[in-house]
Short mmCIF file of C-alpha atoms and ligand atoms in Angstrom, two decimals:
data_model
loop_
_atom_site.label_atom_id
_atom_site.label_comp_id
_atom_site.label_asym_id
_atom_site.label_seq_id
_atom_site.Cartn_x
_atom_site.Cartn_y
_atom_site.Cartn_z
CA MET A 1 102.31 89.60 68.86
CA ASP A 2 99.97 87.49 70.99
CA ILE A 3 102.86 85.27 72.03
CA LEU A 4 104.12 88.16 74.15
CA LEU A 5 100.96 88.10 76.25
CA GLU A 6 101.43 84.52 77.43
CA SER A 7 103.02 85.27 80.81
CA HIS A 8 101.35 86.92 83.78
CA LEU A 9 104.36 89.17 84.11
CA TYR A 10 103.90 90.61 80.61
CA GLN A 11 100.16 91.09 81.17
CA ASP A 12 100.84 92.82 84.49
CA THR A 13 103.62 95.00 83.06
CA LEU A 14 101.33 96.05 80.23
CA LYS A 15 98.52 96.90 82.67
CA LEU A 16 100.96 99.05 84.62
CA LEU A 17 102.13 100.79 81.44
CA ASN A 18 98.52 101.40 80.37
CA GLU A 19 97.55 102.87 83.74
CA THR A 20 100.68 105.04 83.73
CA ALA A 21 99.91 106.26 80.21
CA GLU A 22 96.42 107.23 81.31
CA ALA A 23 97.59 108.98 84.49
CA MET A 24 100.19 111.08 82.64
CA ARG A 25 98.18 111.51 79.43
CA LEU A 26 100.96 109.95 77.41
CA ASP A 27 101.08 110.61 73.66
CA PRO A 28 99.11 107.61 72.25
CA ASN A 29 101.72 107.00 69.51
CA ILE A 30 104.48 106.67 72.11
CA HIS A 31 102.25 104.46 74.23
CA GLU A 32 101.69 102.07 71.31
CA ARG A 33 105.41 101.89 70.60
CA LEU A 34 106.31 101.17 74.24
CA LYS A 35 103.88 98.25 74.44
CA LYS A 36 106.11 96.04 72.30
CA PRO A 37 109.82 95.29 72.18
CA LYS A 38 111.90 96.75 69.38
CA ARG A 39 113.52 93.39 68.71
CA ALA A 40 113.10 89.83 70.01
CA ILE A 41 115.64 87.16 69.16
CA MET A 42 114.96 83.44 69.62
CA VAL A 43 117.80 80.97 69.36
CA SER A 44 118.15 77.23 69.74
CA ILE A 45 121.27 76.20 71.59
CA PRO A 46 122.63 72.72 70.90
CA VAL A 47 124.85 71.56 73.75
CA ARG A 48 127.05 68.48 74.00
CA MET A 49 126.24 67.01 77.42
CA ASP A 50 128.78 65.17 79.57
CA ASP A 51 127.28 61.79 78.54
CA ASN A 52 128.02 62.70 74.90
CA SER A 53 124.36 63.24 73.97
CA VAL A 54 123.25 66.56 72.44
CA LYS A 55 120.45 68.55 74.07
CA VAL A 56 118.86 71.59 72.45
CA PHE A 57 117.85 74.47 74.73
CA ASP A 58 115.64 77.49 73.93
CA GLY A 59 117.29 80.88 74.37
CA TYR A 60 116.04 84.44 74.01
CA ARG A 61 117.28 88.02 73.98
CA VAL A 62 114.67 90.74 73.88
CA GLN A 63 115.66 94.37 73.25
CA HIS A 64 112.75 96.52 74.31
CA SER A 65 114.11 99.99 73.65
CA LEU A 66 117.27 101.53 72.21
CA THR A 67 116.08 105.11 72.41
CA LEU A 68 118.30 106.28 75.27
CA GLY A 69 121.39 104.28 74.30
CA PRO A 70 122.58 100.68 74.02
CA CYS A 71 120.34 98.06 75.64
CA LYS A 72 121.13 96.78 79.10
CA GLY A 73 119.81 93.86 81.08
CA GLY A 74 120.60 90.51 82.63
CA ILE A 75 120.56 86.94 81.35
CA ARG A 76 118.51 84.46 83.29
CA TYR A 77 118.89 80.66 83.36
CA HIS A 78 115.66 79.20 84.73
CA GLU A 79 113.26 76.46 83.74
CA ASN A 80 110.30 78.89 83.56
CA VAL A 81 111.99 81.23 81.06
CA SER A 82 109.76 82.06 78.07
CA LEU A 83 109.80 84.69 75.36
CA SER A 84 106.90 86.45 77.05
CA GLU A 85 108.58 86.57 80.48
CA VAL A 86 111.87 87.79 79.02
CA ALA A 87 109.99 90.47 77.05
CA ALA A 88 108.27 91.71 80.20
CA LEU A 89 111.59 91.89 82.05
CA ALA A 90 113.13 93.75 79.09
CA MET A 91 110.35 96.34 79.26
CA LEU A 92 110.92 96.77 83.01
CA MET A 93 114.64 97.31 82.27
CA THR A 94 113.77 100.20 79.92
CA PHE A 95 111.91 101.92 82.73
CA LYS A 96 114.54 101.04 85.34
CA CYS A 97 117.36 102.54 83.26
CA SER A 98 115.26 105.55 82.39
CA LEU A 99 114.27 106.32 85.99
CA ALA A 100 117.93 106.07 87.05
CA GLY A 101 118.88 108.59 84.34
CA LEU A 102 121.22 106.14 82.60
CA PRO A 103 122.06 106.53 78.88
CA LEU A 104 120.81 102.97 78.30
CA GLY A 105 117.75 101.16 76.97
CA GLY A 106 116.21 97.96 78.28
CA ALA A 107 116.85 94.34 77.35
CA LYS A 108 116.74 90.90 78.93
CA GLY A 109 117.93 87.44 77.96
CA GLY A 110 117.18 83.97 79.13
CA VAL A 111 117.65 80.28 78.55
CA LYS A 112 115.02 77.75 79.54
CA VAL A 113 117.14 75.46 81.66
CA ASN A 114 117.57 74.36 85.26
CA ALA A 115 121.20 75.43 85.60
CA SER A 116 121.62 73.61 88.92
CA LYS A 117 121.23 70.32 87.01
CA LEU A 118 124.09 71.15 84.61
CA SER A 119 127.73 70.34 85.32
CA ARG A 120 130.19 73.23 85.15
CA THR A 121 131.39 72.14 81.71
CA GLU A 122 127.82 71.80 80.39
CA LYS A 123 126.98 75.28 81.70
CA GLN A 124 130.10 76.65 80.03
CA ARG A 125 129.27 75.02 76.66
CA LEU A 126 125.67 76.29 76.87
CA THR A 127 126.84 79.82 77.68
CA ARG A 128 129.43 79.92 74.90
CA ARG A 129 127.02 78.64 72.24
CA TYR A 130 124.27 81.03 73.40
CA THR A 131 126.77 83.92 73.19
CA SER A 132 127.91 82.86 69.75
CA GLU A 133 124.28 82.72 68.52
CA LEU A 134 123.76 86.25 69.84
CA SER A 135 127.12 87.76 68.89
CA MET A 136 125.63 89.80 66.03
CA PHE A 137 123.19 91.49 68.34
CA ILE A 138 125.27 92.23 71.45
CA GLY A 139 128.32 94.46 71.96
CA PRO A 140 129.48 97.44 74.05
CA ASP A 141 127.58 99.90 71.87
CA LYS A 142 124.60 97.65 71.08
CA ASP A 143 123.44 95.55 73.99
CA ILE A 144 125.34 94.71 77.19
CA PRO A 145 124.20 91.64 79.16
CA ALA A 146 124.73 91.09 82.90
CA PRO A 147 123.96 88.44 85.52
CA ASP A 148 120.42 87.60 86.62
CA MET A 149 118.83 84.51 88.18
CA GLY A 150 120.95 81.40 87.58
CA THR A 151 123.94 83.27 86.12
CA ASP A 152 126.93 84.86 87.84
CA ALA A 153 130.35 86.47 87.33
CA GLN A 154 131.79 83.23 85.91
CA THR A 155 128.98 83.07 83.33
CA MET A 156 129.81 86.66 82.32
CA ALA A 157 133.51 85.73 82.01
CA TRP A 158 132.59 82.97 79.51
CA ILE A 159 130.41 85.40 77.53
CA MET A 160 133.19 88.00 77.48
CA ASP A 161 135.73 85.38 76.38
CA THR A 162 133.53 83.90 73.62
CA TYR A 163 132.68 87.32 72.20
CA SER A 164 136.33 88.41 72.40
CA GLN A 165 137.57 85.20 70.72
CA GLU A 166 135.24 85.83 67.80
CA LEU A 167 136.53 89.41 67.42
CA GLY A 168 140.17 88.55 68.01
CA HIS A 169 140.77 90.95 70.88
CA ALA A 170 139.56 91.45 74.48
CA VAL A 171 136.22 93.29 74.70
CA PRO A 172 135.48 93.68 78.42
CA GLY A 173 132.63 96.16 77.79
CA VAL A 174 130.40 93.52 76.18
CA VAL A 175 129.08 92.37 79.58
CA THR A 176 128.96 93.67 83.14
CA GLY A 177 129.04 91.80 86.42
CA LYS A 178 132.35 90.21 85.36
CA PRO A 179 135.11 89.10 87.72
CA ILE A 180 137.35 92.04 88.75
CA GLU A 181 140.41 90.47 87.06
CA ILE A 182 138.92 90.84 83.58
CA GLY A 183 137.39 94.30 83.87
CA GLY A 184 134.67 93.86 86.46
CA SER A 185 133.79 96.68 88.85
CA LEU A 186 134.36 96.77 92.57
CA GLY A 187 131.06 96.76 94.40
CA ARG A 188 129.04 95.23 91.54
CA SER A 189 128.24 91.92 93.24
CA THR A 190 126.64 93.58 96.28
CA SER A 191 125.21 96.60 94.46
CA THR A 192 121.60 95.43 94.00
CA GLY A 193 121.14 94.51 97.66
CA ARG A 194 122.99 97.63 98.78
CA GLY A 195 120.75 99.78 96.58
CA VAL A 196 117.62 98.16 98.03
CA ILE A 197 118.73 99.15 101.53
CA TYR A 198 119.66 102.71 100.43
CA THR A 199 116.04 103.13 99.35
CA VAL A 200 114.78 101.52 102.58
CA GLU A 201 116.83 104.07 104.52
CA LYS A 202 115.20 106.92 102.57
CA ALA A 203 111.74 105.40 102.99
CA CYS A 204 112.31 105.15 106.79
CA GLU A 205 113.23 108.85 106.85
CA HIS A 206 110.13 109.65 104.79
CA LEU A 207 107.84 107.62 107.07
CA LYS A 208 109.66 108.84 110.20
CA ILE A 209 110.66 105.34 111.25
CA LYS A 210 113.64 105.38 113.63
CA GLN A 211 116.38 103.14 112.22
CA ASP A 212 117.45 100.84 115.04
CA LYS A 213 117.16 97.24 116.28
CA SER A 214 113.44 97.64 116.94
CA VAL A 215 112.89 97.65 113.15
CA LYS A 216 112.36 94.05 111.99
CA VAL A 217 113.32 93.07 108.45
CA ILE A 218 112.49 89.91 106.50
CA VAL A 219 114.29 89.07 103.25
CA GLN A 220 112.96 86.40 100.89
CA GLY A 221 115.74 84.95 98.73
CA PHE A 222 119.37 84.39 99.66
CA GLY A 223 121.03 84.78 96.28
CA GLU A 224 123.27 87.73 95.44
CA VAL A 225 120.45 90.27 95.96
CA GLY A 226 118.85 88.81 99.10
CA ALA A 227 122.09 88.02 100.91
CA SER A 228 123.58 91.46 100.29
CA ALA A 229 120.31 93.19 101.23
CA ALA A 230 120.25 91.25 104.51
CA THR A 231 123.91 92.13 105.16
CA CYS A 232 123.35 95.84 104.46
CA ALA A 233 120.21 95.96 106.62
CA ASP A 234 122.19 94.34 109.43
CA GLU A 235 125.07 96.82 108.98
CA LEU A 236 122.58 99.66 109.09
CA GLY A 237 121.58 98.48 112.58
CA LEU A 238 118.18 97.01 111.67
CA SER A 239 117.19 93.60 112.97
CA VAL A 240 116.96 90.90 110.26
CA VAL A 241 114.55 88.37 111.72
CA GLY A 242 113.88 86.21 108.66
CA VAL A 243 115.59 85.02 105.49
CA SER A 244 114.94 82.20 103.02
CA ASP A 245 116.32 80.34 100.02
CA VAL A 246 114.56 77.89 97.66
CA ASN A 247 114.74 75.14 100.27
CA CYS A 248 113.32 76.82 103.37
CA GLY A 249 112.87 79.95 105.45
CA LEU A 250 114.57 80.80 108.75
CA TYR A 251 113.03 82.90 111.48
CA ASN A 252 114.42 84.22 114.74
CA GLU A 253 112.33 86.83 116.51
CA GLY A 254 115.39 88.20 118.35
CA GLY A 255 117.32 88.74 115.10
CA LEU A 256 119.52 86.41 113.02
CA ASN A 257 123.29 86.48 113.08
CA ILE A 258 123.64 87.27 109.35
CA ASN A 259 127.36 86.51 109.16
CA ALA A 260 126.78 83.09 110.71
CA VAL A 261 123.87 82.42 108.29
CA LYS A 262 126.07 83.44 105.34
CA GLU A 263 128.88 81.14 106.49
CA TYR A 264 126.41 78.28 106.91
CA TYR A 265 124.97 78.91 103.44
CA ALA A 266 128.41 79.09 101.81
CA LYS A 267 129.34 75.75 103.37
CA ASN A 268 126.07 73.85 102.82
CA LYS A 269 124.72 75.62 99.70
CA SER A 270 121.37 75.66 101.55
CA LEU A 271 119.81 77.29 104.60
CA LYS A 272 118.19 74.01 105.63
CA GLY A 273 119.50 72.71 108.94
CA TYR A 274 120.73 76.04 110.35
CA LYS A 275 120.26 75.64 114.08
CA GLU A 276 119.92 79.15 115.54
CA ALA A 277 116.49 79.75 113.99
CA GLN A 278 113.09 78.26 113.50
CA GLU A 279 112.57 76.63 110.08
CA ILE A 280 109.47 77.78 108.22
CA SER A 281 108.13 77.67 104.67
CA ASN A 282 108.94 80.33 102.13
CA GLN A 283 105.24 81.15 101.88
CA ASP A 284 104.80 81.63 105.65
CA LEU A 285 107.90 83.83 105.83
CA LEU A 286 106.16 86.50 103.74
CA THR A 287 103.21 86.86 106.09
CA LEU A 288 105.14 87.01 109.39
CA LYS A 289 105.03 90.09 111.58
CA CYS A 290 107.77 92.52 110.58
CA ASP A 291 108.26 96.16 109.57
CA ILE A 292 110.08 95.79 106.26
CA LEU A 293 109.65 92.95 103.79
CA VAL A 294 112.16 92.50 100.96
CA PRO A 295 110.96 89.94 98.40
CA ALA A 296 114.23 89.26 96.56
CA ALA A 297 113.60 85.89 94.92
CA ILE A 298 111.16 85.47 92.03
CA ASP A 299 108.18 87.25 90.51
CA GLY A 300 104.57 86.91 91.61
CA VAL A 301 105.18 85.80 95.23
CA ILE A 302 102.81 88.45 96.65
CA ASN A 303 99.48 88.16 94.89
CA SER A 304 95.73 88.38 95.40
CA LYS A 305 95.84 85.21 97.54
CA ASN A 306 98.25 86.40 100.23
CA ALA A 307 98.43 90.21 99.93
CA ASN A 308 95.82 90.71 102.63
CA GLN A 309 97.94 88.74 105.09
CA ILE A 310 101.10 90.82 104.59
CA LYS A 311 101.88 92.51 107.92
CA ALA A 312 104.97 94.50 106.94
CA ARG A 313 104.49 98.25 106.74
CA MET A 314 107.00 98.62 103.92
CA ILE A 315 107.70 96.33 100.95
CA ALA A 316 110.96 96.89 99.05
CA GLU A 317 111.00 94.90 95.81
CA GLY A 318 114.44 93.31 95.52
CA ALA A 319 113.28 90.95 92.75
CA ASN A 320 111.70 91.99 89.46
CA GLY A 321 107.90 91.87 89.67
CA PRO A 322 107.54 90.09 93.05
CA VAL A 323 104.11 91.70 93.62
CA THR A 324 101.41 91.01 91.03
CA HIS A 325 99.13 93.74 89.69
CA ASP A 326 96.19 92.49 91.83
CA GLY A 327 98.41 91.98 94.87
CA HIS A 328 99.70 95.53 94.55
CA LYS A 329 96.20 96.97 94.60
CA ILE A 330 95.42 95.14 97.86
CA LEU A 331 98.68 96.33 99.47
CA VAL A 332 97.98 99.93 98.49
CA ASP A 333 94.42 99.72 99.82
CA ASN A 334 95.87 98.40 103.08
CA GLY A 335 98.12 101.46 103.36
CA LYS A 336 101.45 99.69 102.71
CA PHE A 337 104.43 101.69 101.50
CA ILE A 338 105.88 100.06 98.40
CA ILE A 339 109.32 100.74 96.94
CA PRO A 340 108.79 99.40 93.40
CA ASP A 341 111.30 97.16 91.63
CA ILE A 342 112.35 99.70 88.99
CA LEU A 343 113.58 101.88 91.85
CA ALA A 344 114.44 99.43 94.65
CA ASN A 345 116.57 96.98 92.68
CA ALA A 346 118.17 99.46 90.27
CA GLY A 347 121.48 99.37 92.17
CA GLY A 348 122.62 96.43 90.05
CA VAL A 349 122.18 98.11 86.71
CA ILE A 350 123.53 101.41 88.04
CA VAL A 351 126.83 99.80 89.05
CA SER A 352 126.72 97.84 85.78
CA TYR A 353 126.65 101.22 84.07
CA PHE A 354 129.70 102.27 86.13
CA GLU A 355 131.43 99.03 85.09
CA TRP A 356 130.70 99.67 81.40
CA VAL A 357 132.00 103.25 81.67
CA GLN A 358 135.18 102.05 83.44
CA ASP A 359 135.73 99.37 80.76
CA LEU A 360 135.32 101.89 77.93
CA GLN A 361 137.79 104.29 79.59
CA ASN A 362 140.17 101.63 80.93
CA PHE A 363 140.19 103.61 84.14
CA PHE A 364 138.92 102.00 87.33
CA TRP A 365 137.36 103.56 90.41
CA THR A 366 137.62 102.74 94.12
CA GLU A 367 134.82 100.87 95.88
CA GLN A 368 134.15 103.93 98.01
CA GLU A 369 133.68 106.06 94.88
CA ILE A 370 131.30 103.49 93.42
CA ASN A 371 129.17 103.13 96.55
CA SER A 372 128.95 106.87 97.06
CA ARG A 373 127.94 107.52 93.41
CA LEU A 374 125.39 104.68 93.73
CA ARG A 375 123.94 106.23 96.87
CA THR A 376 123.63 109.64 95.18
CA ILE A 377 121.68 108.18 92.23
CA MET A 378 119.45 105.98 94.43
CA ASN A 379 118.64 108.91 96.75
CA ASN A 380 117.84 111.12 93.82
CA ASN A 381 115.57 108.48 92.24
CA PHE A 382 113.75 108.10 95.55
CA LYS A 383 113.23 111.85 95.76
CA VAL A 384 111.86 111.97 92.21
CA MET A 385 109.44 109.14 93.01
CA ILE A 386 108.17 110.73 96.23
CA GLU A 387 107.76 114.18 94.66
CA THR A 388 105.88 112.71 91.69
CA SER A 389 103.71 110.66 94.04
CA LEU A 390 102.81 113.68 96.19
CA ASN A 391 102.36 116.15 93.32
CA GLN A 392 100.30 113.88 91.11
CA LYS A 393 98.51 112.04 93.94
CA VAL A 394 99.44 108.59 92.64
CA ASP A 395 100.90 105.55 94.42
CA THR A 396 104.66 105.07 94.51
CA ARG A 397 104.79 102.47 91.73
CA LYS A 398 102.86 104.68 89.35
CA ALA A 399 104.96 107.66 90.36
CA ALA A 400 108.20 105.83 89.52
CA MET A 401 106.67 104.73 86.22
CA ILE A 402 105.50 108.24 85.32
CA ALA A 403 109.02 109.62 85.83
CA ALA A 404 110.56 106.74 83.88
CA VAL A 405 108.12 106.85 80.96
CA HIS A 406 108.40 110.63 80.80
CA ARG A 407 112.15 110.48 80.11
CA VAL A 408 111.90 107.77 77.41
CA SER A 409 108.93 109.42 75.75
CA SER A 410 110.67 112.83 75.60
CA ALA A 411 113.66 111.17 73.95
CA MET A 412 111.42 109.32 71.48
CA LEU A 413 109.62 112.53 70.54
CA LEU A 414 112.91 114.39 70.09
CA ARG A 415 114.37 111.65 67.91
CA GLY A 416 111.13 111.39 65.89
CA LEU A 417 109.90 108.52 63.76
CA TYR A 418 112.02 107.12 60.92
CA PRO A 419 110.95 107.29 58.12
CA GLN A 420 108.51 110.09 58.74
N1 LIG B 501 119.69 91.58 86.12
C1 LIG B 501 119.74 92.80 86.84
C2 LIG B 501 118.41 93.53 86.79
O1 LIG B 501 117.39 92.93 86.58
C3 LIG B 501 120.92 93.68 86.41
C4 LIG B 501 120.92 94.11 84.99
C5 LIG B 501 122.23 94.77 84.56
O2 LIG B 501 123.09 94.98 85.38
O3 LIG B 501 122.34 95.06 83.37
O4 LIG B 501 118.32 94.70 87.04
#
């Protein structure tokens, strides 16, 4: 399947899997099976646009592994979406779910579209037709989508409604990240960012960094993940000195007023023009002096070109794949502490799992219960990663991967190969 190798993200994810397999002496049969997705679905999505014309969009859903349970993973609307990129993200989801100990496999979906150029009605028609094309393959016990870049709770509500209309009854468990009113979970919208900061807290303890205002944090990306990570870091008493969105970066050496930035962003839908900070480029934001850097926007932003200029001591990957394979090597050589994506940003899928469980039981938990269960799982994952890293003398990314691959591979061996 050469088509899978087209994106850098798939090539990098495969390199990581291969290195992990070597480090843990993985059974070669399991290794071969993990290299490729179990199933990849390609759909064309005809959409009636507001001007009455019909546009056809390319959509994908890749199910990498169903060994541990139904597949789980977001749906992304972005103009760079490709089968190869979605397949790489699906593979990362398998390892993310496995490391977190969830009874779920990995999947990802995407539509190649710039959603910001669609009207609300166009986005709704696109979402409903995409769901209808996929309805055979998704479901609470098959594959459960969730939000990702370019999609949100409203998008999930349309998916839930379309799927439910086709079945003739409400099926809230078909997606997570839904609005609360239709079976969503408290705490889901902030869970990824919150989880990132839970791991940062643990990493500070591990590195003996005192958690106070002297610790400077920079967050790239001001979507659901970035904004909630910045808020949590601020609540924790750290000083958030830089944030950015697609339009620009903001920097204030003395610390940003995160609530004021959030208000400004909600009103203007952009960070551009915010007065209480210096405006800088997204690229320059990454290389500023700080202690903790949280890349929470897109993949590949830290790479061989800029990794040597990264000054942060700790990098917590809020996005999926924000550091390339080459970039990672440079960071490790420079002694940086990396909290890899499959650990750092797992908070989203963990609370998605809680949402799915609540939907199946029709019994809902308090936000406090959700956040405290999330913290327990994140802390435990961090501990597993550090112990593996120290015991096996491997970097943190490889350590997280070894633990994740170990759980999936044990399950695959126990289930065996059908037919024999
Ligand atoms: N899209 C998110 C991720 O990449 C969440 C997936 C989910 O909740 O299923 O982890």
